[in-house]
Amino acid sequence: MNTLIGKTAIVTGASSGIGYETARLFAGEGANVVLAARRQQELDKLAALIEWDGGKAIALAGDVRDEAYAKSLVELAESTFGGLDIAFNNAGTNGEMGPTPDVSLAGWQEALNVNLTGAFLGAKYQIPALQRRGGGSLIFTSTFVGYTVGMPGTAAYAASKAGVIGLMKTLAAELGPQGIRVNAILPGGTATSLAEAWVDTPEKLAFVEGLHALKRRAMPEEIARSVLYLASDASSFTTGSALLVDGGVSINRT
Ligand code: NAD
């Protein structure tokens, strides 16, 4: 596998779930990977696993709400691997869920700060590095929630992730002339730790699985393969796209 040979990628939210599997896949495809999330120990374990498999990775823990962290990740990519070609801004949180009148301002702001401002800060520092390279691929993780489907109790999450789609489309228009493609992946229900809050009983799990046309949730590896598509030259004419990888949850009515 060699679709990303010679490329360097930042992956945020790499300590678990979709980011973890994407970082492993990118490395397996030949990319140098900069691993980002809050837990250094988890990132170090993944870096060791990638190196064991013959790949190259470096890990730096921090919070995507921290502007200095966003800058440091790009500096690390350039100082360690000589440049940046791909960034997957994927770190995310549910924020506070529940009926909207019950959502606290702090809970609202947490979702906005991590999911939307974190994506903005990542892009702000990644873009000049991609420009120095003369092109690249910028990818965000959004969701079908609030985009194709309204789900009760998800106001902060849905608003923050819809904001990510607006950010992505703006950047795609700004950066297209410079050969930088910008897209978002919109996973359906995916079996990760973040999703546990949505399916914390067997009944809720069965309900969520049933919402999908495929009658199941995704494994994070399945989402990672679509992220690889957006990162690689296989998607060379794709930009400004909100790519649903949602098992048909957006079109299903049974
Ligand atoms: P996960 O909990 O396994 O991973 C979330 C990652 O984000 C972790 O690495 C965590 O450390 C990191 N993170 C969270 N807050 C952070 C912060 N402030 N700073 C730095 N890192 C932070 O869950 P996942 O499902 O793999 O989530 C990845 C993305 O996929 C999220 O943006 C999520 O909203 C999105 N998503 C998930 C689903 C799903 O059903 N699992 C569906 C659609 C979209």
PDB file of C-alpha atoms and ligand atoms in Angstrom:
ATOM      1  CA  MET A   1       0.000   0.000   0.000  1.00  0.00           C
ATOM      2  CA  ASN A   2       1.565   3.277  -0.981  1.00  0.00           C
ATOM      3  CA  THR A   3      -1.044   5.887  -1.847  1.00  0.00           C
ATOM      4  CA  LEU A   4       0.448   8.392   0.637  1.00  0.00           C
ATOM      5  CA  ILE A   5       4.180   7.750   0.203  1.00  0.00           C
ATOM      6  CA  GLY A   6       6.190  10.934   0.760  1.00  0.00           C
ATOM      7  CA  LYS A   7       3.229  12.704   2.395  1.00  0.00           C
ATOM      8  CA  THR A   8       2.961  14.039   5.931  1.00  0.00           C
ATOM      9  CA  ALA A   9      -0.384  14.178   7.747  1.00  0.00           C
ATOM     10  CA  ILE A  10      -1.663  15.641  11.009  1.00  0.00           C
ATOM     11  CA  VAL A  11      -4.497  13.614  12.567  1.00  0.00           C
ATOM     12  CA  THR A  12      -6.351  15.100  15.538  1.00  0.00           C
ATOM     13  CA  GLY A  13      -8.390  12.910  17.843  1.00  0.00           C
ATOM     14  CA  ALA A  14      -5.861  10.155  17.108  1.00  0.00           C
ATOM     15  CA  SER A  15      -5.978   8.551  20.564  1.00  0.00           C
ATOM     16  CA  SER A  16      -9.139   6.578  19.807  1.00  0.00           C
ATOM     17  CA  GLY A  17     -11.944   5.773  17.400  1.00  0.00           C
ATOM     18  CA  ILE A  18     -12.012   7.239  13.899  1.00  0.00           C
ATOM     19  CA  GLY A  19      -8.803   9.263  14.341  1.00  0.00           C
ATOM     20  CA  TYR A  20      -6.890   6.253  15.677  1.00  0.00           C
ATOM     21  CA  GLU A  21      -7.876   4.043  12.750  1.00  0.00           C
ATOM     22  CA  THR A  22      -7.226   6.805  10.233  1.00  0.00           C
ATOM     23  CA  ALA A  23      -3.745   7.458  11.613  1.00  0.00           C
ATOM     24  CA  ARG A  24      -2.932   3.743  11.340  1.00  0.00           C
ATOM     25  CA  LEU A  25      -4.296   3.578   7.811  1.00  0.00           C
ATOM     26  CA  PHE A  26      -2.440   6.712   6.682  1.00  0.00           C
ATOM     27  CA  ALA A  27       0.810   5.300   8.103  1.00  0.00           C
ATOM     28  CA  GLY A  28       0.151   1.966   6.409  1.00  0.00           C
ATOM     29  CA  GLU A  29      -0.224   3.846   3.137  1.00  0.00           C
ATOM     30  CA  GLY A  30       3.217   5.378   3.598  1.00  0.00           C
ATOM     31  CA  ALA A  31       2.451   8.737   5.224  1.00  0.00           C
ATOM     32  CA  ASN A  32       4.430  10.254   8.071  1.00  0.00           C
ATOM     33  CA  VAL A  33       1.819  10.929  10.735  1.00  0.00           C
ATOM     34  CA  VAL A  34       1.674  13.588  13.460  1.00  0.00           C
ATOM     35  CA  LEU A  35      -0.641  12.239  16.161  1.00  0.00           C
ATOM     36  CA  ALA A  36      -2.720  14.733  18.149  1.00  0.00           C
ATOM     37  CA  ALA A  37      -5.193  14.323  21.041  1.00  0.00           C
ATOM     38  CA  ARG A  38      -5.265  15.023  24.755  1.00  0.00           C
ATOM     39  CA  ARG A  39      -3.607  11.877  26.147  1.00  0.00           C
ATOM     40  CA  GLN A  40       0.147  11.624  25.497  1.00  0.00           C
ATOM     41  CA  GLN A  41       0.345   8.054  26.776  1.00  0.00           C
ATOM     42  CA  GLU A  42      -2.304   6.831  24.335  1.00  0.00           C
ATOM     43  CA  LEU A  43      -0.646   8.674  21.474  1.00  0.00           C
ATOM     44  CA  ASP A  44       2.776   7.256  22.371  1.00  0.00           C
ATOM     45  CA  LYS A  45       1.326   3.747  22.294  1.00  0.00           C
ATOM     46  CA  LEU A  46      -0.096   4.353  18.829  1.00  0.00           C
ATOM     47  CA  ALA A  47       3.187   5.877  17.610  1.00  0.00           C
ATOM     48  CA  ALA A  48       5.023   2.766  18.846  1.00  0.00           C
ATOM     49  CA  LEU A  49       2.514   0.504  17.075  1.00  0.00           C
ATOM     50  CA  ILE A  50       2.892   2.426  13.822  1.00  0.00           C
ATOM     51  CA  GLU A  51       6.702   2.261  14.062  1.00  0.00           C
ATOM     52  CA  TRP A  52       6.477  -1.470  14.847  1.00  0.00           C
ATOM     53  CA  ASP A  53       4.516  -1.858  11.610  1.00  0.00           C
ATOM     54  CA  GLY A  54       7.299  -0.043   9.735  1.00  0.00           C
ATOM     55  CA  GLY A  55       5.624   3.385   9.600  1.00  0.00           C
ATOM     56  CA  LYS A  56       6.648   6.809  10.859  1.00  0.00           C
ATOM     57  CA  ALA A  57       4.779   8.747  13.537  1.00  0.00           C
ATOM     58  CA  ILE A  58       5.361  11.390  16.171  1.00  0.00           C
ATOM     59  CA  ALA A  59       2.956  12.311  18.968  1.00  0.00           C
ATOM     60  CA  LEU A  60       2.184  15.563  20.741  1.00  0.00           C
ATOM     61  CA  ALA A  61      -0.670  15.801  23.244  1.00  0.00           C
ATOM     62  CA  GLY A  62      -2.707  18.948  23.733  1.00  0.00           C
ATOM     63  CA  ASP A  63      -6.131  20.503  23.498  1.00  0.00           C
ATOM     64  CA  VAL A  64      -7.474  21.566  20.092  1.00  0.00           C
ATOM     65  CA  ARG A  65      -9.012  24.636  21.771  1.00  0.00           C
ATOM     66  CA  ASP A  66      -5.476  25.896  22.430  1.00  0.00           C
ATOM     67  CA  GLU A  67      -4.149  28.083  19.620  1.00  0.00           C
ATOM     68  CA  ALA A  68      -0.530  27.443  20.628  1.00  0.00           C
ATOM     69  CA  TYR A  69      -1.155  23.695  20.275  1.00  0.00           C
ATOM     70  CA  ALA A  70      -2.475  24.089  16.726  1.00  0.00           C
ATOM     71  CA  LYS A  71       0.679  26.028  15.815  1.00  0.00           C
ATOM     72  CA  SER A  72       2.979  23.494  17.528  1.00  0.00           C
ATOM     73  CA  LEU A  73       1.518  20.570  15.584  1.00  0.00           C
ATOM     74  CA  VAL A  74       2.324  22.229  12.272  1.00  0.00           C
ATOM     75  CA  GLU A  75       5.803  23.195  13.462  1.00  0.00           C
ATOM     76  CA  LEU A  76       6.363  19.588  14.521  1.00  0.00           C
ATOM     77  CA  ALA A  77       5.268  18.282  11.114  1.00  0.00           C
ATOM     78  CA  GLU A  78       7.622  20.658   9.333  1.00  0.00           C
ATOM     79  CA  SER A  79      10.604  20.205  11.666  1.00  0.00           C
ATOM     80  CA  THR A  80      10.307  16.405  11.843  1.00  0.00           C
ATOM     81  CA  PHE A  81       9.107  15.476   8.381  1.00  0.00           C
ATOM     82  CA  GLY A  82       9.900  18.552   6.269  1.00  0.00           C
ATOM     83  CA  GLY A  83       6.380  19.755   5.475  1.00  0.00           C
ATOM     84  CA  LEU A  84       2.648  19.144   5.650  1.00  0.00           C
ATOM     85  CA  ASP A  85       0.419  17.670   2.926  1.00  0.00           C
ATOM     86  CA  ILE A  86      -2.707  16.426   4.716  1.00  0.00           C
ATOM     87  CA  ALA A  87      -4.565  17.484   7.850  1.00  0.00           C
ATOM     88  CA  PHE A  88      -7.494  15.567   9.333  1.00  0.00           C
ATOM     89  CA  ASN A  89      -9.203  17.820  11.898  1.00  0.00           C
ATOM     90  CA  ASN A  90     -11.258  15.155  13.585  1.00  0.00           C
ATOM     91  CA  ALA A  91     -11.135  15.694  17.365  1.00  0.00           C
ATOM     92  CA  GLY A  92     -14.637  16.169  18.697  1.00  0.00           C
ATOM     93  CA  THR A  93     -16.975  16.033  21.638  1.00  0.00           C
ATOM     94  CA  ASN A  94     -20.721  15.569  22.142  1.00  0.00           C
ATOM     95  CA  GLY A  95     -20.911  18.632  24.351  1.00  0.00           C
ATOM     96  CA  GLU A  96     -23.967  18.867  26.557  1.00  0.00           C
ATOM     97  CA  MET A  97     -26.949  16.946  25.228  1.00  0.00           C
ATOM     98  CA  GLY A  98     -30.599  17.225  26.209  1.00  0.00           C
ATOM     99  CA  PRO A  99     -33.619  19.452  25.581  1.00  0.00           C
ATOM    100  CA  THR A 100     -32.329  22.808  24.345  1.00  0.00           C
ATOM    101  CA  PRO A 101     -33.825  24.931  27.167  1.00  0.00           C
ATOM    102  CA  ASP A 102     -31.866  22.743  29.616  1.00  0.00           C
ATOM    103  CA  VAL A 103     -28.517  23.161  27.869  1.00  0.00           C
ATOM    104  CA  SER A 104     -26.175  25.386  29.862  1.00  0.00           C
ATOM    105  CA  LEU A 105     -24.210  28.146  28.189  1.00  0.00           C
ATOM    106  CA  ALA A 106     -21.000  26.372  29.254  1.00  0.00           C
ATOM    107  CA  GLY A 107     -22.196  23.102  27.694  1.00  0.00           C
ATOM    108  CA  TRP A 108     -23.100  24.894  24.476  1.00  0.00           C
ATOM    109  CA  GLN A 109     -19.754  26.664  24.362  1.00  0.00           C
ATOM    110  CA  GLU A 110     -17.803  23.468  25.008  1.00  0.00           C
ATOM    111  CA  ALA A 111     -19.210  21.872  21.848  1.00  0.00           C
ATOM    112  CA  LEU A 112     -18.612  25.020  19.814  1.00  0.00           C
ATOM    113  CA  ASN A 113     -15.093  25.476  21.171  1.00  0.00           C
ATOM    114  CA  VAL A 114     -13.883  21.921  20.591  1.00  0.00           C
ATOM    115  CA  ASN A 115     -15.732  21.042  17.387  1.00  0.00           C
ATOM    116  CA  LEU A 116     -15.827  24.337  15.519  1.00  0.00           C
ATOM    117  CA  THR A 117     -13.184  26.654  16.982  1.00  0.00           C
ATOM    118  CA  GLY A 118     -10.793  23.699  17.257  1.00  0.00           C
ATOM    119  CA  ALA A 119     -11.291  23.002  13.538  1.00  0.00           C
ATOM    120  CA  PHE A 120     -10.754  26.678  12.696  1.00  0.00           C
ATOM    121  CA  LEU A 121      -7.556  26.896  14.766  1.00  0.00           C
ATOM    122  CA  GLY A 122      -6.229  23.735  13.151  1.00  0.00           C
ATOM    123  CA  ALA A 123      -6.893  25.060   9.652  1.00  0.00           C
ATOM    124  CA  LYS A 124      -5.521  28.521  10.467  1.00  0.00           C
ATOM    125  CA  TYR A 125      -2.034  27.107  11.024  1.00  0.00           C
ATOM    126  CA  GLN A 126      -2.225  24.189   8.592  1.00  0.00           C
ATOM    127  CA  ILE A 127      -3.128  26.315   5.565  1.00  0.00           C
ATOM    128  CA  PRO A 128       0.155  28.280   5.353  1.00  0.00           C
ATOM    129  CA  ALA A 129       2.068  24.979   5.625  1.00  0.00           C
ATOM    130  CA  LEU A 130       0.000  23.453   2.806  1.00  0.00           C
ATOM    131  CA  GLN A 131       0.623  26.610   0.776  1.00  0.00           C
ATOM    132  CA  ARG A 132       4.372  26.287   1.368  1.00  0.00           C
ATOM    133  CA  ARG A 133       4.060  22.754  -0.044  1.00  0.00           C
ATOM    134  CA  GLY A 134       2.108  24.008  -3.078  1.00  0.00           C
ATOM    135  CA  GLY A 135      -1.070  22.008  -2.423  1.00  0.00           C
ATOM    136  CA  GLY A 136      -2.651  19.415  -0.196  1.00  0.00           C
ATOM    137  CA  SER A 137      -5.797  18.002   1.361  1.00  0.00           C
ATOM    138  CA  LEU A 138      -7.618  19.418   4.366  1.00  0.00           C
ATOM    139  CA  ILE A 139     -10.328  17.211   5.885  1.00  0.00           C
ATOM    140  CA  PHE A 140     -12.786  17.847   8.716  1.00  0.00           C
ATOM    141  CA  THR A 141     -15.080  15.494  10.604  1.00  0.00           C
ATOM    142  CA  SER A 142     -18.681  16.644  10.665  1.00  0.00           C
ATOM    143  CA  THR A 143     -21.791  14.459  10.953  1.00  0.00           C
ATOM    144  CA  PHE A 144     -25.208  13.834   9.433  1.00  0.00           C
ATOM    145  CA  VAL A 145     -26.683  15.105  12.725  1.00  0.00           C
ATOM    146  CA  GLY A 146     -28.066  18.566  12.055  1.00  0.00           C
ATOM    147  CA  TYR A 147     -27.165  18.360   8.357  1.00  0.00           C
ATOM    148  CA  THR A 148     -29.444  15.741   6.794  1.00  0.00           C
ATOM    149  CA  VAL A 149     -31.326  14.795   9.969  1.00  0.00           C
ATOM    150  CA  GLY A 150     -32.545  16.775  12.971  1.00  0.00           C
ATOM    151  CA  MET A 151     -32.175  14.789  16.200  1.00  0.00           C
ATOM    152  CA  PRO A 152     -33.779  15.972  19.439  1.00  0.00           C
ATOM    153  CA  GLY A 153     -31.343  16.817  22.210  1.00  0.00           C
ATOM    154  CA  THR A 154     -28.317  17.524  20.035  1.00  0.00           C
ATOM    155  CA  ALA A 155     -28.481  21.312  19.535  1.00  0.00           C
ATOM    156  CA  ALA A 156     -24.918  22.188  20.538  1.00  0.00           C
ATOM    157  CA  TYR A 157     -23.359  19.220  18.754  1.00  0.00           C
ATOM    158  CA  ALA A 158     -25.431  19.699  15.587  1.00  0.00           C
ATOM    159  CA  ALA A 159     -24.786  23.447  15.435  1.00  0.00           C
ATOM    160  CA  SER A 160     -21.046  23.038  15.945  1.00  0.00           C
ATOM    161  CA  LYS A 161     -20.780  20.342  13.282  1.00  0.00           C
ATOM    162  CA  ALA A 162     -22.949  22.261  10.792  1.00  0.00           C
ATOM    163  CA  GLY A 163     -20.581  25.164  11.386  1.00  0.00           C
ATOM    164  CA  VAL A 164     -17.721  22.890  10.359  1.00  0.00           C
ATOM    165  CA  ILE A 165     -19.432  22.322   7.000  1.00  0.00           C
ATOM    166  CA  GLY A 166     -19.696  26.080   6.468  1.00  0.00           C
ATOM    167  CA  LEU A 167     -16.037  26.488   7.362  1.00  0.00           C
ATOM    168  CA  MET A 168     -15.087  23.665   4.985  1.00  0.00           C
ATOM    169  CA  LYS A 169     -17.008  25.115   2.025  1.00  0.00           C
ATOM    170  CA  THR A 170     -15.514  28.567   2.556  1.00  0.00           C
ATOM    171  CA  LEU A 171     -12.004  27.161   2.718  1.00  0.00           C
ATOM    172  CA  ALA A 172     -12.583  25.027  -0.380  1.00  0.00           C
ATOM    173  CA  ALA A 173     -13.462  28.190  -2.318  1.00  0.00           C
ATOM    174  CA  GLU A 174     -10.561  30.169  -0.847  1.00  0.00           C
ATOM    175  CA  LEU A 175      -7.919  27.513  -1.391  1.00  0.00           C
ATOM    176  CA  GLY A 176      -8.995  25.717  -4.570  1.00  0.00           C
ATOM    177  CA  PRO A 177      -6.953  28.042  -6.806  1.00  0.00           C
ATOM    178  CA  GLN A 178      -3.872  27.031  -4.813  1.00  0.00           C
ATOM    179  CA  GLY A 179      -4.371  23.298  -5.294  1.00  0.00           C
ATOM    180  CA  ILE A 180      -5.564  22.715  -1.742  1.00  0.00           C
ATOM    181  CA  ARG A 181      -8.675  20.537  -1.592  1.00  0.00           C
ATOM    182  CA  VAL A 182     -10.972  20.863   1.425  1.00  0.00           C
ATOM    183  CA  ASN A 183     -13.667  18.344   2.319  1.00  0.00           C
ATOM    184  CA  ALA A 184     -15.621  16.957   5.263  1.00  0.00           C
ATOM    185  CA  ILE A 185     -16.493  13.402   6.166  1.00  0.00           C
ATOM    186  CA  LEU A 186     -19.974  12.854   7.648  1.00  0.00           C
ATOM    187  CA  PRO A 187     -19.992   9.496   9.448  1.00  0.00           C
ATOM    188  CA  GLY A 188     -23.135   7.700  10.474  1.00  0.00           C
ATOM    189  CA  GLY A 189     -23.317   6.068  13.877  1.00  0.00           C
ATOM    190  CA  THR A 190     -19.878   4.607  14.536  1.00  0.00           C
ATOM    191  CA  ALA A 191     -18.827   2.259  17.333  1.00  0.00           C
ATOM    192  CA  THR A 192     -16.448   4.494  19.308  1.00  0.00           C
ATOM    193  CA  SER A 193     -16.210   5.793  22.860  1.00  0.00           C
ATOM    194  CA  LEU A 194     -17.830   9.100  21.880  1.00  0.00           C
ATOM    195  CA  ALA A 195     -20.909   7.238  20.650  1.00  0.00           C
ATOM    196  CA  GLU A 196     -21.448   5.421  23.933  1.00  0.00           C
ATOM    197  CA  ALA A 197     -23.431   8.376  25.279  1.00  0.00           C
ATOM    198  CA  TRP A 198     -25.934   7.834  22.455  1.00  0.00           C
ATOM    199  CA  VAL A 199     -26.320   4.062  22.929  1.00  0.00           C
ATOM    200  CA  ASP A 200     -25.899   3.393  26.641  1.00  0.00           C
ATOM    201  CA  THR A 201     -28.654   0.748  26.772  1.00  0.00           C
ATOM    202  CA  PRO A 202     -29.338  -2.255  24.483  1.00  0.00           C
ATOM    203  CA  GLU A 203     -32.644  -0.612  23.511  1.00  0.00           C
ATOM    204  CA  LYS A 204     -30.939   2.611  22.423  1.00  0.00           C
ATOM    205  CA  LEU A 205     -28.306   0.635  20.499  1.00  0.00           C
ATOM    206  CA  ALA A 206     -31.018  -1.308  18.649  1.00  0.00           C
ATOM    207  CA  PHE A 207     -32.841   1.949  17.928  1.00  0.00           C
ATOM    208  CA  VAL A 208     -29.717   3.656  16.539  1.00  0.00           C
ATOM    209  CA  GLU A 209     -28.768   0.611  14.451  1.00  0.00           C
ATOM    210  CA  GLY A 210     -32.288   0.523  13.050  1.00  0.00           C
ATOM    211  CA  LEU A 211     -32.065   4.143  11.897  1.00  0.00           C
ATOM    212  CA  HIS A 212     -29.442   3.098   9.348  1.00  0.00           C
ATOM    213  CA  ALA A 213     -30.432   1.488   6.037  1.00  0.00           C
ATOM    214  CA  LEU A 214     -27.630  -1.018   6.650  1.00  0.00           C
ATOM    215  CA  LYS A 215     -29.159  -1.812  10.091  1.00  0.00           C
ATOM    216  CA  ARG A 216     -25.885  -1.470  11.921  1.00  0.00           C
ATOM    217  CA  ARG A 217     -23.325   1.115  12.970  1.00  0.00           C
ATOM    218  CA  ALA A 218     -19.975   1.576  11.267  1.00  0.00           C
ATOM    219  CA  MET A 219     -16.690   0.327  12.595  1.00  0.00           C
ATOM    220  CA  PRO A 220     -14.187   3.206  12.770  1.00  0.00           C
ATOM    221  CA  GLU A 221     -11.978   1.484  10.142  1.00  0.00           C
ATOM    222  CA  GLU A 222     -14.808   1.886   7.624  1.00  0.00           C
ATOM    223  CA  ILE A 223     -14.861   5.645   8.161  1.00  0.00           C
ATOM    224  CA  ALA A 224     -11.056   5.756   8.000  1.00  0.00           C
ATOM    225  CA  ARG A 225     -11.104   4.252   4.496  1.00  0.00           C
ATOM    226  CA  SER A 226     -13.275   7.115   3.265  1.00  0.00           C
ATOM    227  CA  VAL A 227     -10.962   9.639   4.925  1.00  0.00           C
ATOM    228  CA  LEU A 228      -8.094   8.002   3.030  1.00  0.00           C
ATOM    229  CA  TYR A 229     -10.032   8.581  -0.187  1.00  0.00           C
ATOM    230  CA  LEU A 230     -10.287  12.299   0.588  1.00  0.00           C
ATOM    231  CA  ALA A 231      -6.609  12.457   1.588  1.00  0.00           C
ATOM    232  CA  SER A 232      -5.274  10.675  -1.480  1.00  0.00           C
ATOM    233  CA  ASP A 233      -5.111  11.533  -5.160  1.00  0.00           C
ATOM    234  CA  ALA A 234      -8.050   9.149  -5.712  1.00  0.00           C
ATOM    235  CA  SER A 235     -10.224  12.199  -4.885  1.00  0.00           C
ATOM    236  CA  SER A 236      -8.185  14.674  -6.965  1.00  0.00           C
ATOM    237  CA  PHE A 237     -11.308  16.462  -8.333  1.00  0.00           C
ATOM    238  CA  THR A 238     -13.250  16.440  -5.061  1.00  0.00           C
ATOM    239  CA  THR A 239     -13.360  19.657  -3.064  1.00  0.00           C
ATOM    240  CA  GLY A 240     -16.042  21.440  -1.038  1.00  0.00           C
ATOM    241  CA  SER A 241     -17.766  18.113  -0.489  1.00  0.00           C
ATOM    242  CA  ALA A 242     -19.692  17.018   2.605  1.00  0.00           C
ATOM    243  CA  LEU A 243     -19.186  13.284   2.068  1.00  0.00           C
ATOM    244  CA  LEU A 244     -21.827  11.132   3.750  1.00  0.00           C
ATOM    245  CA  VAL A 245     -20.456   7.816   4.978  1.00  0.00           C
ATOM    246  CA  ASP A 246     -23.536   7.133   7.019  1.00  0.00           C
ATOM    247  CA  GLY A 247     -24.855   3.650   6.239  1.00  0.00           C
ATOM    248  CA  GLY A 248     -27.936   5.275   4.744  1.00  0.00           C
ATOM    249  CA  VAL A 249     -29.142   6.928   7.936  1.00  0.00           C
ATOM    250  CA  SER A 250     -29.905  10.091   5.965  1.00  0.00           C
ATOM    251  CA  ILE A 251     -32.245   8.398   3.476  1.00  0.00           C
ATOM    252  CA  ASN A 252     -33.739   5.632   5.566  1.00  0.00           C
ATOM    253  CA  ARG A 253     -37.404   5.838   6.595  1.00  0.00           C
ATOM    254  CA  THR A 254     -38.051   2.400   8.088  1.00  0.00           C
TER     255      THR A 254
HETATM  256  P1  NAD B   1     -13.638   9.068  20.132  1.00  0.00           P
HETATM  257  O1  NAD B   1     -14.140   9.478  21.467  1.00  0.00           O
HETATM  258  O2  NAD B   1     -13.112   7.680  19.978  1.00  0.00           O
HETATM  259  O3  NAD B   1     -12.525  10.078  19.624  1.00  0.00           O
HETATM  260  C1  NAD B   1     -12.556  11.448  19.912  1.00  0.00           C
HETATM  261  C2  NAD B   1     -11.141  11.951  19.853  1.00  0.00           C
HETATM  262  O4  NAD B   1     -11.137  13.373  19.992  1.00  0.00           O
HETATM  263  C3  NAD B   1     -10.258  11.396  20.980  1.00  0.00           C
HETATM  264  O5  NAD B   1      -8.969  11.145  20.473  1.00  0.00           O
HETATM  265  C4  NAD B   1     -10.213  12.554  21.963  1.00  0.00           C
HETATM  266  O6  NAD B   1      -9.046  12.558  22.761  1.00  0.00           O
HETATM  267  C5  NAD B   1     -10.200  13.728  21.005  1.00  0.00           C
HETATM  268  N1  NAD B   1     -10.597  14.970  21.643  1.00  0.00           N
HETATM  269  C6  NAD B   1     -11.794  15.285  22.192  1.00  0.00           C
HETATM  270  N2  NAD B   1     -11.770  16.537  22.685  1.00  0.00           N
HETATM  271  C7  NAD B   1     -10.520  17.020  22.437  1.00  0.00           C
HETATM  272  C8  NAD B   1      -9.876  18.241  22.717  1.00  0.00           C
HETATM  273  N3  NAD B   1     -10.515  19.234  23.339  1.00  0.00           N
HETATM  274  N4  NAD B   1      -8.593  18.385  22.311  1.00  0.00           N
HETATM  275  C9  NAD B   1      -7.934  17.385  21.689  1.00  0.00           C
HETATM  276  N5  NAD B   1      -8.498  16.213  21.388  1.00  0.00           N
HETATM  277  C10 NAD B   1      -9.769  16.029  21.782  1.00  0.00           C
HETATM  278  O7  NAD B   1     -14.860   9.312  19.130  1.00  0.00           O
HETATM  279  P2  NAD B   1     -14.979   9.264  17.528  1.00  0.00           P
HETATM  280  O8  NAD B   1     -16.339   8.786  17.265  1.00  0.00           O
HETATM  281  O9  NAD B   1     -13.830   8.588  16.901  1.00  0.00           O
HETATM  282  O10 NAD B   1     -14.951  10.831  17.192  1.00  0.00           O
HETATM  283  C11 NAD B   1     -14.184  11.376  16.148  1.00  0.00           C
HETATM  284  C12 NAD B   1     -15.005  12.414  15.416  1.00  0.00           C
HETATM  285  O11 NAD B   1     -16.069  11.758  14.732  1.00  0.00           O
HETATM  286  C13 NAD B   1     -15.655  13.466  16.324  1.00  0.00           C
HETATM  287  O12 NAD B   1     -15.487  14.730  15.739  1.00  0.00           O
HETATM  288  C14 NAD B   1     -17.111  13.069  16.315  1.00  0.00           C
HETATM  289  O13 NAD B   1     -17.965  14.158  16.556  1.00  0.00           O
HETATM  290  C15 NAD B   1     -17.252  12.509  14.919  1.00  0.00           C
HETATM  291  N6  NAD B   1     -18.397  11.643  14.673  1.00  0.00           N
HETATM  292  C16 NAD B   1     -18.569  10.494  15.393  1.00  0.00           C
HETATM  293  C17 NAD B   1     -19.676   9.699  15.151  1.00  0.00           C
HETATM  294  C18 NAD B   1     -19.917   8.439  15.930  1.00  0.00           C
HETATM  295  O14 NAD B   1     -21.029   7.887  15.880  1.00  0.00           O
HETATM  296  N7  NAD B   1     -18.928   7.919  16.642  1.00  0.00           N
HETATM  297  C19 NAD B   1     -20.594  10.047  14.152  1.00  0.00           C
HETATM  298  C20 NAD B   1     -20.379  11.209  13.418  1.00  0.00           C
HETATM  299  C21 NAD B   1     -19.279  12.000  13.688  1.00  0.00           C
END
